[in-house]
GROMACS .gro file of C-alpha atoms in nm:
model
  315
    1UNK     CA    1  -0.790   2.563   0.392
    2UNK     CA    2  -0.477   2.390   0.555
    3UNK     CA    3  -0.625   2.023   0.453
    4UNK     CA    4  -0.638   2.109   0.104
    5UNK     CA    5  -0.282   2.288   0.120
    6UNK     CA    6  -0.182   1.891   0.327
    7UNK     CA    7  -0.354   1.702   0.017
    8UNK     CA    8  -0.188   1.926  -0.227
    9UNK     CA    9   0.178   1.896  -0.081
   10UNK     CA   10   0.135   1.548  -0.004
   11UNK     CA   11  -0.006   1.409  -0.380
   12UNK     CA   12   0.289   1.629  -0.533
   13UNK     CA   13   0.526   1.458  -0.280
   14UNK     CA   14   0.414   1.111  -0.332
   15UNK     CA   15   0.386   1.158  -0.713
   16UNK     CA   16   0.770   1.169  -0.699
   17UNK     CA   17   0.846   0.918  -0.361
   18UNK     CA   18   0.571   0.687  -0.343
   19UNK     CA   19   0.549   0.547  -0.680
   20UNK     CA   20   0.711   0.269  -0.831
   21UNK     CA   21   0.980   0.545  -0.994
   22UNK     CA   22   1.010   0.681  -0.642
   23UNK     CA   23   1.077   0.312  -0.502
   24UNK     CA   24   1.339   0.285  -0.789
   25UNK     CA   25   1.533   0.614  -0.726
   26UNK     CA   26   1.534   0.546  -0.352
   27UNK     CA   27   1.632   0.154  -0.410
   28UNK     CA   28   1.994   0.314  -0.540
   29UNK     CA   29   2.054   0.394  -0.207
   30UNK     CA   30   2.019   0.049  -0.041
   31UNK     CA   31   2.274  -0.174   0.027
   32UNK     CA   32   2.180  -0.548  -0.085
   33UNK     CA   33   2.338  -0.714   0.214
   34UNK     CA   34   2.136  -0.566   0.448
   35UNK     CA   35   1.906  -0.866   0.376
   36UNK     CA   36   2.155  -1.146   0.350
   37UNK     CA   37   2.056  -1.265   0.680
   38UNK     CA   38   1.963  -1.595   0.818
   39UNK     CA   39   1.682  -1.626   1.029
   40UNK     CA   40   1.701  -1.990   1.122
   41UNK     CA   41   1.536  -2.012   1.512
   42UNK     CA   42   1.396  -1.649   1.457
   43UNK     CA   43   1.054  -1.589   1.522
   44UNK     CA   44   0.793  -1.342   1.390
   45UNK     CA   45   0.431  -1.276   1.410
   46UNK     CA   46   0.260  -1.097   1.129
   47UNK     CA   47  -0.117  -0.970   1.132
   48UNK     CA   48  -0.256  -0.924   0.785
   49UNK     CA   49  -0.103  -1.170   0.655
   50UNK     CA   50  -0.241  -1.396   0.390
   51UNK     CA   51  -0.258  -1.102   0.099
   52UNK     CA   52  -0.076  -0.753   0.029
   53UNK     CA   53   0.198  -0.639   0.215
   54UNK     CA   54   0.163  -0.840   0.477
   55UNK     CA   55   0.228  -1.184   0.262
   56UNK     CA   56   0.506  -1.048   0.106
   57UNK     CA   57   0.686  -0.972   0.433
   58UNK     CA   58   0.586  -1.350   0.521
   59UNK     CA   59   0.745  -1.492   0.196
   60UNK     CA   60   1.066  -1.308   0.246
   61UNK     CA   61   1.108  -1.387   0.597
   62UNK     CA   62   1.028  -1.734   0.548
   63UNK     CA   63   1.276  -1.733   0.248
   64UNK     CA   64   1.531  -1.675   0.506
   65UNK     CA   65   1.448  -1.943   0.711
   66UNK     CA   66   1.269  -1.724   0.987
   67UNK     CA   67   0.947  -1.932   1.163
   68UNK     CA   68   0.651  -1.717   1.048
   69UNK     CA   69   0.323  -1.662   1.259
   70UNK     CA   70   0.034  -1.574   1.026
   71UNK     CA   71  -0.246  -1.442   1.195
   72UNK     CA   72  -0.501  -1.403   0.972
   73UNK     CA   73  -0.915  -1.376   0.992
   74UNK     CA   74  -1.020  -1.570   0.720
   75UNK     CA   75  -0.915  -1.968   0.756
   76UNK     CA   76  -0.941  -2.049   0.354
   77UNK     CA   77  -0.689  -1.777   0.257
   78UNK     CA   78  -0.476  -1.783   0.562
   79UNK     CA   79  -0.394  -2.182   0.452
   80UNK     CA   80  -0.348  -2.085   0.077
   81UNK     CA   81  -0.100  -1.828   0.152
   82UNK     CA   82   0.057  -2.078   0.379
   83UNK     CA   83   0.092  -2.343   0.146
   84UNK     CA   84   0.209  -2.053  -0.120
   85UNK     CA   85   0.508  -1.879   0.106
   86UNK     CA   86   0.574  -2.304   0.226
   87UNK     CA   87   0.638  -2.399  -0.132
   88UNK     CA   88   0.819  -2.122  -0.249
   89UNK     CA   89   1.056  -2.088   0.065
   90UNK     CA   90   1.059  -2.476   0.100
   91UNK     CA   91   1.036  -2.389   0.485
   92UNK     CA   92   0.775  -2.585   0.683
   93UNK     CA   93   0.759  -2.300   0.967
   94UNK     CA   94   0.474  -2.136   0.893
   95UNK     CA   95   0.226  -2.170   1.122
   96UNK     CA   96  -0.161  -2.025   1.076
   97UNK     CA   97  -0.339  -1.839   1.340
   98UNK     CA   98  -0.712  -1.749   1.268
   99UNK     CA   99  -0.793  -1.448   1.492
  100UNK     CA  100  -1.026  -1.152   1.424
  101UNK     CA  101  -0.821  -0.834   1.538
  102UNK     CA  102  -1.115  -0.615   1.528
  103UNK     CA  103  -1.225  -0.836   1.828
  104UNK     CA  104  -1.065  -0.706   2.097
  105UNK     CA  105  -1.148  -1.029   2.339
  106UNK     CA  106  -1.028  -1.248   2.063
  107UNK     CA  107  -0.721  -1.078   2.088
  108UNK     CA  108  -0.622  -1.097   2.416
  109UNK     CA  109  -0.740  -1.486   2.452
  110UNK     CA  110  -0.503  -1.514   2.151
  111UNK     CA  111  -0.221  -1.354   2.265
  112UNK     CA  112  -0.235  -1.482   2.605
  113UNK     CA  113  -0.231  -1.854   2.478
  114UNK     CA  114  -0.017  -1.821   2.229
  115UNK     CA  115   0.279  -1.601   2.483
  116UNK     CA  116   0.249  -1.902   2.688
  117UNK     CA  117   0.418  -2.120   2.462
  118UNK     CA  118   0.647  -1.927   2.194
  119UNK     CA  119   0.906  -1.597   2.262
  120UNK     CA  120   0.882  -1.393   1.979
  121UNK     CA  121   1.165  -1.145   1.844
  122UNK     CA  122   0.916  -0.935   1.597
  123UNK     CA  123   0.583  -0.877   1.596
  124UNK     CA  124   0.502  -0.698   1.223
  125UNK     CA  125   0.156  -0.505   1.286
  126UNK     CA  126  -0.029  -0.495   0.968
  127UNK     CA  127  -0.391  -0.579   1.001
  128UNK     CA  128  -0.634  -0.341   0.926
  129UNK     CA  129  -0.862  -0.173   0.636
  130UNK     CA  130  -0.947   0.115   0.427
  131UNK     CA  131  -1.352   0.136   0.402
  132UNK     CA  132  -1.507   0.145   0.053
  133UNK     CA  133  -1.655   0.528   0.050
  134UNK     CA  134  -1.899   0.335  -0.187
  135UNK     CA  135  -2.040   0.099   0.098
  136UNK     CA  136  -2.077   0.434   0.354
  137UNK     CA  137  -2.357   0.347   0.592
  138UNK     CA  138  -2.353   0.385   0.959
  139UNK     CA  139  -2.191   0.017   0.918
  140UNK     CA  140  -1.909   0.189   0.735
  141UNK     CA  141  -1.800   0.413   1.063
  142UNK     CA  142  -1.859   0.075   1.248
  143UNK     CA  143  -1.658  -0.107   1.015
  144UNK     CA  144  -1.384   0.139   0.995
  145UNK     CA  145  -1.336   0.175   1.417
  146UNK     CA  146  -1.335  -0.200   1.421
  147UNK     CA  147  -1.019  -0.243   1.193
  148UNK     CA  148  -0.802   0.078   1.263
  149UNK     CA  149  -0.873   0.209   1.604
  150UNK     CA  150  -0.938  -0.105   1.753
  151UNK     CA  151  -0.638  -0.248   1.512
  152UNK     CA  152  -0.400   0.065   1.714
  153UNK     CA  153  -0.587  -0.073   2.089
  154UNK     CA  154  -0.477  -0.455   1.945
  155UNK     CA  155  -0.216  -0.395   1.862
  156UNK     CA  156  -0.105  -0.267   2.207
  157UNK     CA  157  -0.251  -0.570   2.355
  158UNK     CA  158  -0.107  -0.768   2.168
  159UNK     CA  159   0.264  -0.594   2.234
  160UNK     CA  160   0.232  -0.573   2.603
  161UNK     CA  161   0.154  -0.913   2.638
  162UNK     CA  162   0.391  -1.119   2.361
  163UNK     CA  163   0.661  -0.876   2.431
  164UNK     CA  164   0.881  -0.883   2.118
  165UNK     CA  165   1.227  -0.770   2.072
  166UNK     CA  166   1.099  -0.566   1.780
  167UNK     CA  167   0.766  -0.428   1.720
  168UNK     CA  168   0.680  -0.327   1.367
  169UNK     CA  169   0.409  -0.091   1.269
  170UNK     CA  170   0.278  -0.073   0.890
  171UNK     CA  171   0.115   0.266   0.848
  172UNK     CA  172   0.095   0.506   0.577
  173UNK     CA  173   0.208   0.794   0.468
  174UNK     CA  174  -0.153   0.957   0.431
  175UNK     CA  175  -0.092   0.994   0.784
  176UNK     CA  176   0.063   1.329   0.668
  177UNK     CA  177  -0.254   1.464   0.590
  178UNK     CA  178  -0.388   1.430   0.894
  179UNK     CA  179  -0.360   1.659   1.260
  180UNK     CA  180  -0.493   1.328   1.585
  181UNK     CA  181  -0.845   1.466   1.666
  182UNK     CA  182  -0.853   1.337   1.981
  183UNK     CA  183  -1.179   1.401   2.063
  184UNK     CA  184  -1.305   1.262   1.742
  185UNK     CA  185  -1.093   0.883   1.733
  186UNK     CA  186  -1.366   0.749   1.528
  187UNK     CA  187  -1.396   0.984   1.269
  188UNK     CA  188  -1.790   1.007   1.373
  189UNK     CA  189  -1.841   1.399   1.320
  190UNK     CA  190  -1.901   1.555   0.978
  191UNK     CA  191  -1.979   1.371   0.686
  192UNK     CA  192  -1.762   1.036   0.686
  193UNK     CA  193  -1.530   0.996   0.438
  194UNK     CA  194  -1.344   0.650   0.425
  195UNK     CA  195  -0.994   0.737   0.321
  196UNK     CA  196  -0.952   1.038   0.555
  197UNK     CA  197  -1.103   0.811   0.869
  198UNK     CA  198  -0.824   0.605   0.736
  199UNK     CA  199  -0.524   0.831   0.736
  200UNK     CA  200  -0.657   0.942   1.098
  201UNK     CA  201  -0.612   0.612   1.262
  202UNK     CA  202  -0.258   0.579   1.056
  203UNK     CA  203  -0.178   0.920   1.223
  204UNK     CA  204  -0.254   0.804   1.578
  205UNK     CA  205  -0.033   0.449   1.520
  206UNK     CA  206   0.282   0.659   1.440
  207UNK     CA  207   0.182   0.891   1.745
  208UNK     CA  208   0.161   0.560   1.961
  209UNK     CA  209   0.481   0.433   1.801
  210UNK     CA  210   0.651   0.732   1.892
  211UNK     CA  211   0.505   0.696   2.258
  212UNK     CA  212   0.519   0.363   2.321
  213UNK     CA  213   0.917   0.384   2.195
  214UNK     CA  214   0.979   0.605   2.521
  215UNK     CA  215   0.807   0.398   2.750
  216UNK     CA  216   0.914   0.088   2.685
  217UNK     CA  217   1.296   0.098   2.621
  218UNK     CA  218   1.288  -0.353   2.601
  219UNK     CA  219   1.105  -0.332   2.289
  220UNK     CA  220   1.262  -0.119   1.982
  221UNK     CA  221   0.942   0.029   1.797
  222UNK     CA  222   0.913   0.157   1.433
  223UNK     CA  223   0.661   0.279   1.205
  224UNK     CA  224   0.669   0.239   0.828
  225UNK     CA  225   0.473   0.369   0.464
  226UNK     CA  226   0.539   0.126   0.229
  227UNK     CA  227   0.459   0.362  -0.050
  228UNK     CA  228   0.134   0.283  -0.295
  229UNK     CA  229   0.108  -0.058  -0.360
  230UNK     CA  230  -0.110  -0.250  -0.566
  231UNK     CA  231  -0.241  -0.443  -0.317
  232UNK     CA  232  -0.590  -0.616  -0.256
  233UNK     CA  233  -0.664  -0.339   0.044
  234UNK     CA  234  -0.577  -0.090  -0.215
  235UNK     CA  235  -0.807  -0.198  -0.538
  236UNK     CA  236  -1.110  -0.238  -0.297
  237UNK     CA  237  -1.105   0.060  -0.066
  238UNK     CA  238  -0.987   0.343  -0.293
  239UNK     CA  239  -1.145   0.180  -0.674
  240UNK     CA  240  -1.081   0.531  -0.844
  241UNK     CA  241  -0.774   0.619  -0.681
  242UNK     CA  242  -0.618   0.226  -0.802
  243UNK     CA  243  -0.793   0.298  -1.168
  244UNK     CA  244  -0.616   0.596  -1.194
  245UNK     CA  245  -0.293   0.516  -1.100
  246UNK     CA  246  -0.266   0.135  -1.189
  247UNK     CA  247   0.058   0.219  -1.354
  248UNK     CA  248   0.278   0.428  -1.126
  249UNK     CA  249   0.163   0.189  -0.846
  250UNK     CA  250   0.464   0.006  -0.637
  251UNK     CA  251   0.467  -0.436  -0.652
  252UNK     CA  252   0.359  -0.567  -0.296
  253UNK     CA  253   0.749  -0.669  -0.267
  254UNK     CA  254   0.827  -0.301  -0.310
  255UNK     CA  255   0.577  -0.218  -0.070
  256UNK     CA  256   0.706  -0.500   0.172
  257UNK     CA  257   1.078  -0.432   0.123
  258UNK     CA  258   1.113  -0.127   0.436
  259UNK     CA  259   0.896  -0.394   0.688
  260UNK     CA  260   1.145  -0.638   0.602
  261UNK     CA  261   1.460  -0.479   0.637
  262UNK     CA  262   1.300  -0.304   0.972
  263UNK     CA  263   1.234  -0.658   1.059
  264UNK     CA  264   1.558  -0.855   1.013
  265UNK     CA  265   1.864  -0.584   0.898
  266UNK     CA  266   2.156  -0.605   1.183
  267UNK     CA  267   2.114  -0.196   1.064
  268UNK     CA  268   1.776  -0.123   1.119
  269UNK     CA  269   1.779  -0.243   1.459
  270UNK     CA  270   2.078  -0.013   1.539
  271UNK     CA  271   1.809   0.290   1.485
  272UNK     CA  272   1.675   0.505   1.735
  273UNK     CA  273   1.316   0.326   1.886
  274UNK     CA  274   1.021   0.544   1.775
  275UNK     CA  275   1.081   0.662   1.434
  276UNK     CA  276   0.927   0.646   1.082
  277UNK     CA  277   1.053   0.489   0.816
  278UNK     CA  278   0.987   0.491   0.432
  279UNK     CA  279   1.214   0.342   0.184
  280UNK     CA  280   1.523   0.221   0.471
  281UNK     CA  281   1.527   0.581   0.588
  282UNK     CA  282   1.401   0.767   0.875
  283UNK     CA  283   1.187   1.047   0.758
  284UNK     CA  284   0.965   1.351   0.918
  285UNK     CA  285   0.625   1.268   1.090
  286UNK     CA  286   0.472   1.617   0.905
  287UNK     CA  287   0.519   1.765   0.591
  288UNK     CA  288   0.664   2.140   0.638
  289UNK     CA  289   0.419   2.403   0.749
  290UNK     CA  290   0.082   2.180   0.786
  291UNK     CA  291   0.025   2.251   1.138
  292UNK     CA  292  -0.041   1.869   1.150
  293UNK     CA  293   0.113   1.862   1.516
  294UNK     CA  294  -0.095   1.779   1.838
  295UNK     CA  295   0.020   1.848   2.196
  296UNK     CA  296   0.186   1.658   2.439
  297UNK     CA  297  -0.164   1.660   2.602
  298UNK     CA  298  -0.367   1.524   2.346
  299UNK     CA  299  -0.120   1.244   2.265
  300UNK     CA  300  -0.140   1.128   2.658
  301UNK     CA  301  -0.504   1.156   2.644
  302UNK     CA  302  -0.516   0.892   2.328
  303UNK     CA  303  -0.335   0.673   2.498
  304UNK     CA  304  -0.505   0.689   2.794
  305UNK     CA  305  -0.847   0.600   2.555
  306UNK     CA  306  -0.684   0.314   2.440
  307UNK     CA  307  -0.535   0.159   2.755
  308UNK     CA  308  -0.890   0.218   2.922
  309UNK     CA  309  -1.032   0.074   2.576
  310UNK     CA  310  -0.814  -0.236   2.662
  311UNK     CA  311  -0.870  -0.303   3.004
  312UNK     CA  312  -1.279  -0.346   2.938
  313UNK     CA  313  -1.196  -0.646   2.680
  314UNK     CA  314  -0.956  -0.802   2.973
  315UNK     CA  315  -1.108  -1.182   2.934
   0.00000   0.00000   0.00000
């Protein structure tokens, strides 16, 4: 079956890439003053941001004096990883957001207000969960639209009305495994299986990346993988998969260091808008031979769902 030849090519593949060694090899490559950039009067906005990946891109843009926008769900640990990237970066920017992004409404009243009174240069889009495949109930299909699909529909709300200079999307390279089913966004048919539903919704956010990069030539758009990370997201979604590989796994800074340099380098701006990046380079959107394309057709009609999707939550 071609998914089994896609999880085959793609385990082998990130056995040698996505690890910590493969973060290591690649890191030879990079040149160090890509990052030696001040950010003073800089803004960004970063969803998912008070654990993982997402805090880690915080502390390093804050490091560099940037003025950091968490938005965040939970109150408690949005203000302790404030207080965490304030005293380690000794800046006082960092300003706490509480919004739910799996509520749509919530997101436009946010966005709204908050485009009223602050420009933004990058908006770094990485909220959104795996589901436990040990919690699967009908909640867990419920609970995985809210965060992904509805994370890809706010995240275009949230673009189209901040308007940043730079939009940056944190995906995954599972989205390899994966063909858009177009006619099956919510991973509803078949039995449900967490991780898959998962590496579908990454597939249609570089799809959308790639889209929204031709439509909207003000904003430069980019898509990322930050390899596997030991992150939070990662211990409680995929328990085996973490126990297994505990030891190959990448540090969230690892993980964070492609969002980054997408997010401040003088070089990574210079890229084309629309492409996928893992470890500072551009890299393909399929692995060779999986068949993992979708037509022109299918990719308008996602959109479409989305933008129609948006337009009902319109406060």
């Amino acid at each position: 079956k071609m998914s089994f030849y896609r999880n085959a090519v793609w385990f082998v593949k990130g056995l040698q890439e996505y690890t910590k060694s493969g973060y290591e090899a690649a890191a030879k490559q990079f040149n160090t003053g890509d990052l030696d950039v001040n950010l003073s009067g800089r803004s960004f906005v970063i969803t998912g941001a008070n654990s993982g990946i997402g805090k880690a891109t915080a502390h390093e843009i804050a490091k560099r004096g940037g003025i950091v926008h968490l938005v965040c769900r939970n109150k408690e640990r949005a203000q302790e990883a404030k207080e965490e990237i304030v005293e380690h970066s000794k800046n006082q920017n960092v300003h706490v957001h509480i919004v739910d992004m799996s509520s749509a409404r919530q997101v436009w009243e946010f966005a709204e207000s908050f485009s009223k009174s602050n420009s933004i240069h990058v908006l770094i889009n990485n909220a959104g969960c795996m589901v436990n495949q040990k919690e699967l109930t009908e909640e867990g299909v419920e609970k995985n639209f809210a965060t992904n699909t509805l994370g890809n529909l706010t995240a275009h709300i949230v673009t189209m009305i901040i308007t940043p200079l730079l939009q940056i999307t944190v995906s995954s390279g599972g989205m390899l495994v994966q063909k858009m089913k177009v006619d099956d966004l919510q991973s509803e048919k078949g039995m449900f299986d967490g991780t898959m539903a998962y590496a579908q919704n990454k597939r249609q956010q570089v799809i959308l990346t790639e889209r929204w990069a031709s439509q909207h030539k003000e904003i430069h758009f980019s898509s990322m993988h930050p390899g596997w990370a030991d992150t939070p997201a990662v211990q409680l979604s995929m328990p085996d998969f973490h126990a297994k590989m505990k030891n190959k796994l990448r540090t969230e800074s690892m993980g964070a260091d492609t969002v980054v340099w997408l997010a401040v380098s003088a070089v990574a701006s210079k890229q084309p808008s629309g492409l996928f990046f893992q470890d500072r380079m551009a890299v393909p959107t399929h692995l060779p031979l999986a068949s993992s394309r979708s037509s022109p057709a299918d990719e308008e009609k996602l959109q479409a769902i989305l933008e129609q999707l948006a337009h009902k939550f319109k406060p």
